[in-house]
Coordinates of C-alpha atoms in Angstrom, one line a residue:
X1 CA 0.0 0.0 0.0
X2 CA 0.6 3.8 -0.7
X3 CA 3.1 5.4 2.2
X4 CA 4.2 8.8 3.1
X5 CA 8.0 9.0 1.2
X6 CA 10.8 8.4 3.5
X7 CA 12.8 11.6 1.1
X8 CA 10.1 13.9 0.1
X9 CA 10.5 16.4 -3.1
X10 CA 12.5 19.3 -2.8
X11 CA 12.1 22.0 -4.8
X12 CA 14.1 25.4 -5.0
X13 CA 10.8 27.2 -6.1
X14 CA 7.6 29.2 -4.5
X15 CA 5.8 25.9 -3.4
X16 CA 6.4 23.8 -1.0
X17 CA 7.1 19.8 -0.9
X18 CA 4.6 19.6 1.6
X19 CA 0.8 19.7 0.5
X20 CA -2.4 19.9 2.6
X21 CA -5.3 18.2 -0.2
X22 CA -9.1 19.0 0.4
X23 CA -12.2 17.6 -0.9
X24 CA -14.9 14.9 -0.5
X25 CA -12.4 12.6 -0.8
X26 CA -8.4 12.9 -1.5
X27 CA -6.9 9.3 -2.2
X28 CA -6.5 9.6 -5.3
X29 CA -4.7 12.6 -5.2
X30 CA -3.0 11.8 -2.8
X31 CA -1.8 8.6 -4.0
X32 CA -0.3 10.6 -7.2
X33 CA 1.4 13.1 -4.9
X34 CA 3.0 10.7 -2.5
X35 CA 4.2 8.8 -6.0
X36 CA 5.9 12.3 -6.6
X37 CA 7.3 12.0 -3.3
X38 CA 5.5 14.7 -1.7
X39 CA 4.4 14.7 2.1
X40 CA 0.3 14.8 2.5
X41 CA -2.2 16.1 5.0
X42 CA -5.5 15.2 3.7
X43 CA -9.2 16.6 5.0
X44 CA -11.7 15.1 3.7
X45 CA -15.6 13.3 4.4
X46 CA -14.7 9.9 4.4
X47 CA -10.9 9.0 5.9
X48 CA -10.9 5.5 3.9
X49 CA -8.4 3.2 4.9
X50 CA -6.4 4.0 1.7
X51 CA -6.4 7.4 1.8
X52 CA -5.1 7.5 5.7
X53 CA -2.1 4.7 4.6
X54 CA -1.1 7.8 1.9
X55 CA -1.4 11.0 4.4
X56 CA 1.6 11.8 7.1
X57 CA -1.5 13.0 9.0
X58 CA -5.5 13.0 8.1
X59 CA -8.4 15.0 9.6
X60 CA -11.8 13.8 8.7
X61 CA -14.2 17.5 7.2
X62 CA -16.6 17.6 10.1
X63 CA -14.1 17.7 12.9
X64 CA -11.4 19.9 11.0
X65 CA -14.3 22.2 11.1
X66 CA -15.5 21.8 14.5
X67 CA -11.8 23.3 15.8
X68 CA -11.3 26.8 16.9
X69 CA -8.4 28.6 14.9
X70 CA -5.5 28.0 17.7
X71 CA -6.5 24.4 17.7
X72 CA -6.3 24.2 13.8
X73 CA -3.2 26.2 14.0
X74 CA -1.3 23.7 16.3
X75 CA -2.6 20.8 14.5
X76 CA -0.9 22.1 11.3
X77 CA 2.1 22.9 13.2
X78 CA 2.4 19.5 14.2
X79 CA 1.9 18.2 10.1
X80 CA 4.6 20.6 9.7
X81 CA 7.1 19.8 12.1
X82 CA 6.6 15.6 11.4
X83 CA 7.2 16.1 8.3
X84 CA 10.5 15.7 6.9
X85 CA 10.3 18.2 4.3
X86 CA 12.1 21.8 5.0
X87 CA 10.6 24.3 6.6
X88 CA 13.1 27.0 5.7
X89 CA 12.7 28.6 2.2
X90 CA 16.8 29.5 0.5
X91 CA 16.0 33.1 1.6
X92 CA 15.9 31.8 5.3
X93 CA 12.3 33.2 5.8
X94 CA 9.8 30.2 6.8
X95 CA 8.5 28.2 3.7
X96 CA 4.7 28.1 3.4
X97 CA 2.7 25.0 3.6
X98 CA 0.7 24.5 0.0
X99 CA -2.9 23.8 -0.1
X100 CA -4.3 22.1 -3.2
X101 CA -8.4 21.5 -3.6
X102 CA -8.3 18.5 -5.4
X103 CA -12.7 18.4 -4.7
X104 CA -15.3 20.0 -4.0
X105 CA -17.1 20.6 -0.7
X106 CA -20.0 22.2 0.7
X107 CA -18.3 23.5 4.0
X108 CA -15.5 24.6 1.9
X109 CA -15.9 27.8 3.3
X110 CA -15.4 26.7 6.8
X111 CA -12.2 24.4 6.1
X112 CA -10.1 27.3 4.6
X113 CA -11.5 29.8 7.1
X114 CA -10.0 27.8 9.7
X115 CA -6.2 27.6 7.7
X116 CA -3.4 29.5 9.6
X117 CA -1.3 32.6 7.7
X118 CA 1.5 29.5 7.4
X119 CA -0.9 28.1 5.1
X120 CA -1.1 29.4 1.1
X121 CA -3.7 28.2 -1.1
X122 CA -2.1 27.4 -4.5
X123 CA -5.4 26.8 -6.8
X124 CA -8.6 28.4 -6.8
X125 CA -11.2 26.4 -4.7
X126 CA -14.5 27.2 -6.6
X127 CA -16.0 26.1 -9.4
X128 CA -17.1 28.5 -12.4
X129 CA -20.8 28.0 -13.5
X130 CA -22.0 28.9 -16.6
X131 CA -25.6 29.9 -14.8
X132 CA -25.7 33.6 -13.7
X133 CA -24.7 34.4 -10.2
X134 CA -26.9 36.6 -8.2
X135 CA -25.3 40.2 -7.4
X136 CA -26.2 39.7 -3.2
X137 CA -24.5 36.6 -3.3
X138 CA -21.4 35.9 -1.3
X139 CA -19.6 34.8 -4.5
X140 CA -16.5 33.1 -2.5
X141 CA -19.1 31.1 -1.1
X142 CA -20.8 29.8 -4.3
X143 CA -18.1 30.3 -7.2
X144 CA -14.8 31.7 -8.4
X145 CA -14.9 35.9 -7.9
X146 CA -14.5 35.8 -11.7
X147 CA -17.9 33.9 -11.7
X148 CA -20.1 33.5 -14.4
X149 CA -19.1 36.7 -16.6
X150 CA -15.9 35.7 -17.9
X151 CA -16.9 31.8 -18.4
X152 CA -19.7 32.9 -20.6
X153 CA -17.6 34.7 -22.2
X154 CA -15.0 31.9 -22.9
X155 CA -18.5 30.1 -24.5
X156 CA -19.4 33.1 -26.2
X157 CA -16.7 33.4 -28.4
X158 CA -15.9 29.6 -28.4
X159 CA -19.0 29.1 -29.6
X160 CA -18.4 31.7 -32.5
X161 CA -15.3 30.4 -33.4
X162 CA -17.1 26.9 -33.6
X163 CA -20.3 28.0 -35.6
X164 CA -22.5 27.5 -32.6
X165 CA -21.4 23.8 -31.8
X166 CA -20.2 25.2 -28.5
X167 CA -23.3 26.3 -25.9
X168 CA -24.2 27.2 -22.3
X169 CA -27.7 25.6 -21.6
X170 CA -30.5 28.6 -21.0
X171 CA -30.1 29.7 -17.4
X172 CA -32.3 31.5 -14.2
X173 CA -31.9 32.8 -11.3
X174 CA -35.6 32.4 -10.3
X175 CA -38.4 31.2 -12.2
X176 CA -40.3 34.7 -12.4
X177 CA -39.9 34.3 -16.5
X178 CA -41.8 31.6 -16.4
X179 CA -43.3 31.5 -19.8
X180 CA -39.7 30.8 -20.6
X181 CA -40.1 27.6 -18.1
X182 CA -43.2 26.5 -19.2
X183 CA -42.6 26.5 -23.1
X184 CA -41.1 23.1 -23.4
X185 CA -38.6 21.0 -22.1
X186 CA -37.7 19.6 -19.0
X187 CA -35.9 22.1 -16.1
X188 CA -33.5 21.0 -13.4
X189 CA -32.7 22.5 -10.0
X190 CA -29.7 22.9 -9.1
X191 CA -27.5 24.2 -5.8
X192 CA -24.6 26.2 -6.4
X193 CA -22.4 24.8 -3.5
X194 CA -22.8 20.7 -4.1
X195 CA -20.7 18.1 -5.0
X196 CA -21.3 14.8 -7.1
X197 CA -24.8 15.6 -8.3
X198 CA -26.2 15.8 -5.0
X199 CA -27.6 19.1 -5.4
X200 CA -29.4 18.4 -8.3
X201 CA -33.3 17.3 -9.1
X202 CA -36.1 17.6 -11.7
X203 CA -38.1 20.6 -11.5
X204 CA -41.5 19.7 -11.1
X205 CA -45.1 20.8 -11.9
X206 CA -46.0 21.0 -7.8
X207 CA -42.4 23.5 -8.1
X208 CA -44.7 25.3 -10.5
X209 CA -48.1 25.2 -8.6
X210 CA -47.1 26.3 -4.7
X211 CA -44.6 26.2 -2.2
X212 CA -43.1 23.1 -2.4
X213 CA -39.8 24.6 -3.9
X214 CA -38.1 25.6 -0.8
X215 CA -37.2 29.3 -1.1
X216 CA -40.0 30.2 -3.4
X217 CA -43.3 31.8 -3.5
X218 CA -46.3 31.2 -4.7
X219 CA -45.6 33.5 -7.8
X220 CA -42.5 31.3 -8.3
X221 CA -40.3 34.2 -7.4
X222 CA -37.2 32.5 -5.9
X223 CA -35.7 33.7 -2.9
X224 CA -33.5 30.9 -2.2
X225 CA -30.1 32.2 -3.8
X226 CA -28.5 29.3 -3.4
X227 CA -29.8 27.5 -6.3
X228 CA -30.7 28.2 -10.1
X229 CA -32.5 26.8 -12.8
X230 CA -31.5 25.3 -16.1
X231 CA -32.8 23.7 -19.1
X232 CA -32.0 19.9 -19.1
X233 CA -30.0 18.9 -22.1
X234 CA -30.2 15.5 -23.1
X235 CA -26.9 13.5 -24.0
X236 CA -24.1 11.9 -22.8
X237 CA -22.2 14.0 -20.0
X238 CA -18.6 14.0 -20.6
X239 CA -15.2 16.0 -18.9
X240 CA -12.2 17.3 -20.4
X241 CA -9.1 17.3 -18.5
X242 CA -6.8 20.5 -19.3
X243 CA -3.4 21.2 -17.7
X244 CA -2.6 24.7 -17.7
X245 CA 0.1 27.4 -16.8
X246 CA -1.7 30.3 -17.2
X247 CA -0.9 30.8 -21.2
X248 CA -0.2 27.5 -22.7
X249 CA -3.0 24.9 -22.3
X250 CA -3.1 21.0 -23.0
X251 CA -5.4 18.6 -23.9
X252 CA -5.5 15.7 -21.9
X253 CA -8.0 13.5 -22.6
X254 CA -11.9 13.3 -22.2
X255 CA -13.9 11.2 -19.6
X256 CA -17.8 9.6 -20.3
X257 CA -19.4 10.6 -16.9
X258 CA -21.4 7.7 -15.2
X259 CA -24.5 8.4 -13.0
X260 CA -27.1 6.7 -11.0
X261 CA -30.5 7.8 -8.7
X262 CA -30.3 8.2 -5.2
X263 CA -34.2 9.0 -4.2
X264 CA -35.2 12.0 -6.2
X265 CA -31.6 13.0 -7.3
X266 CA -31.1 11.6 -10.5
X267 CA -27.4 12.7 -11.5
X268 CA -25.6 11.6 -8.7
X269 CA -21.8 10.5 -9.8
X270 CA -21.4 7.1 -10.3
X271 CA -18.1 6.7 -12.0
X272 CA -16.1 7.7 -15.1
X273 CA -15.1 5.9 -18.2
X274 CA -12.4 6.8 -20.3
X275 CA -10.3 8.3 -21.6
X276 CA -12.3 8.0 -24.7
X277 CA -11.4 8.5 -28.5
X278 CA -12.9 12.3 -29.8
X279 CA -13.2 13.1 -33.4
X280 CA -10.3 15.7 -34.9
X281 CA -13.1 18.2 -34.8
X282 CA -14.1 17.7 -31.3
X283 CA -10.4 17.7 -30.2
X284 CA -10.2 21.3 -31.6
X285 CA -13.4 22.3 -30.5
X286 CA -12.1 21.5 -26.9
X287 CA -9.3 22.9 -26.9
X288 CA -10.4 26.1 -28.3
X289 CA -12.8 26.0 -25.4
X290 CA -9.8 25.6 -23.1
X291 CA -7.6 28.2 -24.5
X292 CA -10.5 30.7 -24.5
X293 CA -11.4 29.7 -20.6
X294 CA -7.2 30.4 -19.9
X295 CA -7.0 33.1 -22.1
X296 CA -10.0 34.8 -20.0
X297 CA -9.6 33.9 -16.8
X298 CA -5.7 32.4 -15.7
X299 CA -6.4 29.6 -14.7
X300 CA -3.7 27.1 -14.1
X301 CA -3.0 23.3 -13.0
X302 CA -5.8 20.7 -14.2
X303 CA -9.1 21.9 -15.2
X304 CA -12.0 19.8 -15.8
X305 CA -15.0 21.3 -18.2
X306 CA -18.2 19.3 -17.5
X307 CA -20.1 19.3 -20.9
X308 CA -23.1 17.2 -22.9
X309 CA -22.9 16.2 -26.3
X310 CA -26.2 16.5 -28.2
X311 CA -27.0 14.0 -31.0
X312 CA -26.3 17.0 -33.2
X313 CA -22.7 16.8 -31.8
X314 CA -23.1 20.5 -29.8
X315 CA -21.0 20.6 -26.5
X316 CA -23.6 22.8 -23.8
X317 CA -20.9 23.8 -21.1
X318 CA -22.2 23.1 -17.7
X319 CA -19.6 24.3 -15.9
X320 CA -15.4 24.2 -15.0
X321 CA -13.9 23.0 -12.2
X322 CA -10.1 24.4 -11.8
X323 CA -8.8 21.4 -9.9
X324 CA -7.8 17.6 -9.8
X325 CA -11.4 15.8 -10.7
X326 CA -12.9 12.4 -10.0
X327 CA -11.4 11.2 -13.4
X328 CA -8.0 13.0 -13.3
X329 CA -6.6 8.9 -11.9
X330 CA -7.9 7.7 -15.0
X331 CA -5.9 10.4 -17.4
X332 CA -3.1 9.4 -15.1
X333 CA -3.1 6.0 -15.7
X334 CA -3.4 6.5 -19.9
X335 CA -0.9 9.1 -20.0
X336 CA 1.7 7.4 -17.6
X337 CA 3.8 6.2 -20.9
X338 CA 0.7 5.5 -22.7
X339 CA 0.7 2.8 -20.4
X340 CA 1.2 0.2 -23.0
X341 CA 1.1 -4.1 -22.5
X342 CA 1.1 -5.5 -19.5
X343 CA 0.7 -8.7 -17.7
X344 CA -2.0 -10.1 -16.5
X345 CA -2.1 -9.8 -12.2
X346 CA -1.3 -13.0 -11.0
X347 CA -3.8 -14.3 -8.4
X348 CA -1.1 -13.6 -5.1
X349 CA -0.4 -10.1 -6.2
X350 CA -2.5 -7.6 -3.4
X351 CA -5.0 -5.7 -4.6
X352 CA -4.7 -1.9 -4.5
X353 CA -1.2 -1.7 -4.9
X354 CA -0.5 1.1 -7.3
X355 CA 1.6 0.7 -10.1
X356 CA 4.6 2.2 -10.8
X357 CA 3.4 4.9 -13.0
X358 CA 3.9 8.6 -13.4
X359 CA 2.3 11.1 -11.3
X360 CA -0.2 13.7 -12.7
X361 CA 0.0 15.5 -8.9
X362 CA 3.9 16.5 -9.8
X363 CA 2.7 17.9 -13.3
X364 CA -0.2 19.5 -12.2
X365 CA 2.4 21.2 -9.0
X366 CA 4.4 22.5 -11.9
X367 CA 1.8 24.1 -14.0
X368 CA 0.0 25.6 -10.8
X369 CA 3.4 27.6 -10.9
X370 CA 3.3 29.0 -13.9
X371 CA 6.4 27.1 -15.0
X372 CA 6.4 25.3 -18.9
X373 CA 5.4 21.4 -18.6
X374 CA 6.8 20.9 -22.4
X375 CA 9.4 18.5 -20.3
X376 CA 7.2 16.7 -18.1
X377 CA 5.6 13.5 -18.3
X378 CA 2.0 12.6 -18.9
X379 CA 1.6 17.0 -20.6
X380 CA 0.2 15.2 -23.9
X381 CA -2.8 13.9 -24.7
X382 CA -3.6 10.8 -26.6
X383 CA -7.2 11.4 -28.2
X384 CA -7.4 7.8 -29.8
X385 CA -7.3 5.3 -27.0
X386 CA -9.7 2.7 -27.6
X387 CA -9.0 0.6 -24.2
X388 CA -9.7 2.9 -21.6
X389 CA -10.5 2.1 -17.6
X390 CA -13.7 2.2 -15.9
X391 CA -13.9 3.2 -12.5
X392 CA -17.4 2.9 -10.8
X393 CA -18.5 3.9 -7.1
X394 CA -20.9 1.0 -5.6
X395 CA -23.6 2.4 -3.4
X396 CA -24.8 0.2 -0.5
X397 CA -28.3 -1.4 -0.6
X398 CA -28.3 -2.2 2.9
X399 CA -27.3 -0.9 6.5
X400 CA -23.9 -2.8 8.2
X401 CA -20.3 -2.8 7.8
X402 CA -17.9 -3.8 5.0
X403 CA -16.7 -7.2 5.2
X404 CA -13.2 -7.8 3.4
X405 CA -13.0 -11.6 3.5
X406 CA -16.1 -11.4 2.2
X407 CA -15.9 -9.6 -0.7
X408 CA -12.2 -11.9 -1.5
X409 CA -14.2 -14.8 -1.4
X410 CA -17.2 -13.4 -3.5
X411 CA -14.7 -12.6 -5.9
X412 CA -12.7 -15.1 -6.2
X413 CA -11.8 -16.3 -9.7
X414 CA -13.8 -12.9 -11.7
X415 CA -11.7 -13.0 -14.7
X416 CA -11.1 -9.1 -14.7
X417 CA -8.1 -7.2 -13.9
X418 CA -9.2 -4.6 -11.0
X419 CA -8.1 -2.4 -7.8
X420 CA -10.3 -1.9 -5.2
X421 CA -10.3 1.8 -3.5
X422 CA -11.9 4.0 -1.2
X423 CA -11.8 0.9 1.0
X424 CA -13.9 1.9 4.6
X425 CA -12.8 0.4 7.8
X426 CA -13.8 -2.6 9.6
X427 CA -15.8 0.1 12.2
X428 CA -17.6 2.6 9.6
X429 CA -21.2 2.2 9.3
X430 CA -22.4 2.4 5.9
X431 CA -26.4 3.3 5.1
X432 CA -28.2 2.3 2.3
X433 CA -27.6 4.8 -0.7
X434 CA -23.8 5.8 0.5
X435 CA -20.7 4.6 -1.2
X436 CA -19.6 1.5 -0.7
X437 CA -16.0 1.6 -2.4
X438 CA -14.7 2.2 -5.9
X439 CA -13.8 -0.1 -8.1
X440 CA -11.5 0.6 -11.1
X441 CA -11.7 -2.2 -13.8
X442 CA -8.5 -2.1 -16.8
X443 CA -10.6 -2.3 -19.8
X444 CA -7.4 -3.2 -21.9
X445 CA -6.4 -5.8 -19.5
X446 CA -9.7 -7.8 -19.1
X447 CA -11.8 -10.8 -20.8
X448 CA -13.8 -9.7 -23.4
X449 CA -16.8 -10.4 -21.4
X450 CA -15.8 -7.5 -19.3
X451 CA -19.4 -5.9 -18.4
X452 CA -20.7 -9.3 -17.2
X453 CA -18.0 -9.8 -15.1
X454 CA -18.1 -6.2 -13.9
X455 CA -22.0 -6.3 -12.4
X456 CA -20.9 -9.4 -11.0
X457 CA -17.9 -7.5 -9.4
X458 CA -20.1 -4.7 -8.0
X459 CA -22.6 -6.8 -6.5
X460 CA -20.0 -8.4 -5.1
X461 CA -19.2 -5.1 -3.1
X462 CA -22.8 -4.6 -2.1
X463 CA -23.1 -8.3 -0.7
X464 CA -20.1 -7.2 1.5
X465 CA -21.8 -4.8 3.4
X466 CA -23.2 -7.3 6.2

């Protein structure tokens, strides 16, 4: 398993070797950083067993945000001081302590509020929507200062550039237009500060008729700022991956997004597929949306554009988030020397080791500081891969506690090459409808009866939750 490295990276520049990572869930970050050698604190909601075996020290969300600011002070001093990397910048004046948001989070807020002066965020912690913002609204609570005015514009001219096959789907703040609402289509509600498709549902007629949408009246005036409306697109929901230094901008590669139901949410993330192959004239349609969202805005280190693909081949932009996303492992594991053959895993080799592979984290650490990544590793894209990995969250159908043994012995003999992830401990309580563990299955390196074998791998997972 994954371990904190005995001789950390050590770097001459503005950032540090040590990182703190936040989000929903760090591992695999993490797991790519401590393969560049760096040293990790990681806060996040779930403190799997993997991610812990990865951190030199680990605060779960809810309890990170429960300190007062001394408390939170001394327990970064102590990440500091255990860790072996150098406190002491070449200057002699103390060397900050990087923070990377590698997810997103509803308390974000909170978590960074409670970050001492020794602490410097390196990336920018909210995502853009392509929705209008309010003008009351806090924006650093609910998106990126630069907001929603220069990401349209990114689209705008994108979309000019493209002859229209580039889009934002039509917007609200409130439903007071609601002859717009009404003419046709299906609507979704959304929250501006969720994660994973949680704050998202079907708008429906008793949302029209009454009170039933929190926050609105009876004229359907919303006064709930915290969520918009959009027109629901239908398609397949991909993300692009972009590594960027503030000017130059890279493709690298494009994810199928995988969703499931969870009660009355519909698009709650499942899992990721890819990368995928793209046509020549999506590849240049997607990076011309990349280099117009860079070009606009600065942004630097991995970006992630959420988009649909229409049957008429438009891309509607739903929205960018400037950070390591849920499929950024997966572009890691394409790009680490195109990956290429390998061996089937023999039946005594542990599951969840990672491979020796290049890290994304240490190219992603360069870009965020401004410098050129024409000499790194895993800066290219491949756009043709036709054997790409599926990873897939399992959600628990039942109450209990995940059983190991039992799972090995469920599995035994499943003619698929896999690594189990996100792996809960012996003592967490799982309910019915949270995440089990993840599951990422080598497309390349399996049987060609590979979905089969897969349901029969995530049922598997659920029957383990005794």
């Amino acid at each position: 398993m994954m371990q904190p490295p005995d001789h950390p990276t050590t770097s001459a520049s503005g950032l540090p070797e040590q990182v703190i990572l936040v989000g929903a869930s760090v591992r695999s970050a993490a797991e790519s950083a401590v393969l560049a050698g760096f040293d990790v604190m990681g806060v996040d909601l779930f403190g799997d067993l993997d991610t812990r075996s990865c951190c030199r020290t680990f605060c779960p969300v809810d309890h990170w945000c429960e300190m007062t600011a001394d408390r939170a002070a001394q327990w970064i001093q102590r990440f500091r001081h255990v860790s072996r990397s150098p406190l002491a910048a070449a200057d002699g004046q103390t060397r900050p302590t990087g923070l990377v948001v590698v997810g997103d989070l509803q308390r974000m807020s909170d978590v960074l509020a409670r970050m001492p002066d020794c602490v410097q965020v390196v990336n920018d912690p909210f995502p853009y929507h392509t929705s209008p913002l309010p003008a009351e609204l806090d924006r650093a609570k609910v998106a990126s200062p630069l907001g929603r005015d220069l990401l349209g514009k990114s689209v705008d001219l994108c979309s000019r550039d493209q002859g229209g096959s580039v889009r934002a789907p039509e917007s609200h703040l409130d439903t007071a237009d609601f002859d717009s609402v009404r003419s046709g289509g299906r609507w979704l509600v959304k929250e501006y500060r969720s994660a994973g498709g949680l704050g998202v549902r079907w708008l429906t007629d008793d949302d029209l008729a009454g009170d039933d949408l929190a926050g609105t009246n009876h004229r359907g005036r919303q006064q709930n700022r915290s969520m918009y409306f959009q027109r629901w697109i239908p398609g397949r929901c991909y993300g692009a991956t972009y590594l960027s230094n503030g000017s130059q901008v890279s493709l690298l590669g494009v994810c199928q997004t995988v969703f499931t139901r969870n009660g009355d949410r519909p698009f709650v993330y499942a899992g990721s597929y890819g990368p995928v192959a793209v046509s020549p004239t999506q590849q240049a349609s997607l990076l011309n949306l990349g280099e117009r969202v860079v070009a606009n805005t600065g942004m630097r280190g991995l970006l992630n554009i959420d988009f649909v693909l229409d049957r008429d081949g438009v891309m509607w932009v739903l929205e960018i988030n400037p950070r390591w996303s849920a499929s950024s492992e997966l572009i890691e594991r394409q790009l680490a020397g195109d990956r290429g053959e390998s061996e089937e895993r023999g039946e005594s080799e542990e599951r969840g080791e990672s491979e020796d592979r290049g890290s994304l984290f240490r190219v992603m650490h360069t870009a965020l500081r401004g410098a050129s990544t024409d000499n790194q590793p895993l800066a290219t894209g491949s756009y043709q891969r036709a054997a790409p990995y599926y990873k897939r969250i399992v959600y628990s159908r039942a109450k209990g506690r995940f059983d190991r043994l039992r799972l090995d012995r469920e599995v035994a003999g499943v003619p698929l090459k896999w690594e189990l992830k996100d792996i809960p401990s012996a003592e967490t309580e799982i309910q019915p409808g949270e995440p089990i563990a993840t599951i990422i299955i080598d497309i390349h390196g399996s049987s060609r009866f590979v979905w089969q074998n897969a349901k029969r791998l995530f049922a598997a997972v659920q029957k383990a939750v005794v």
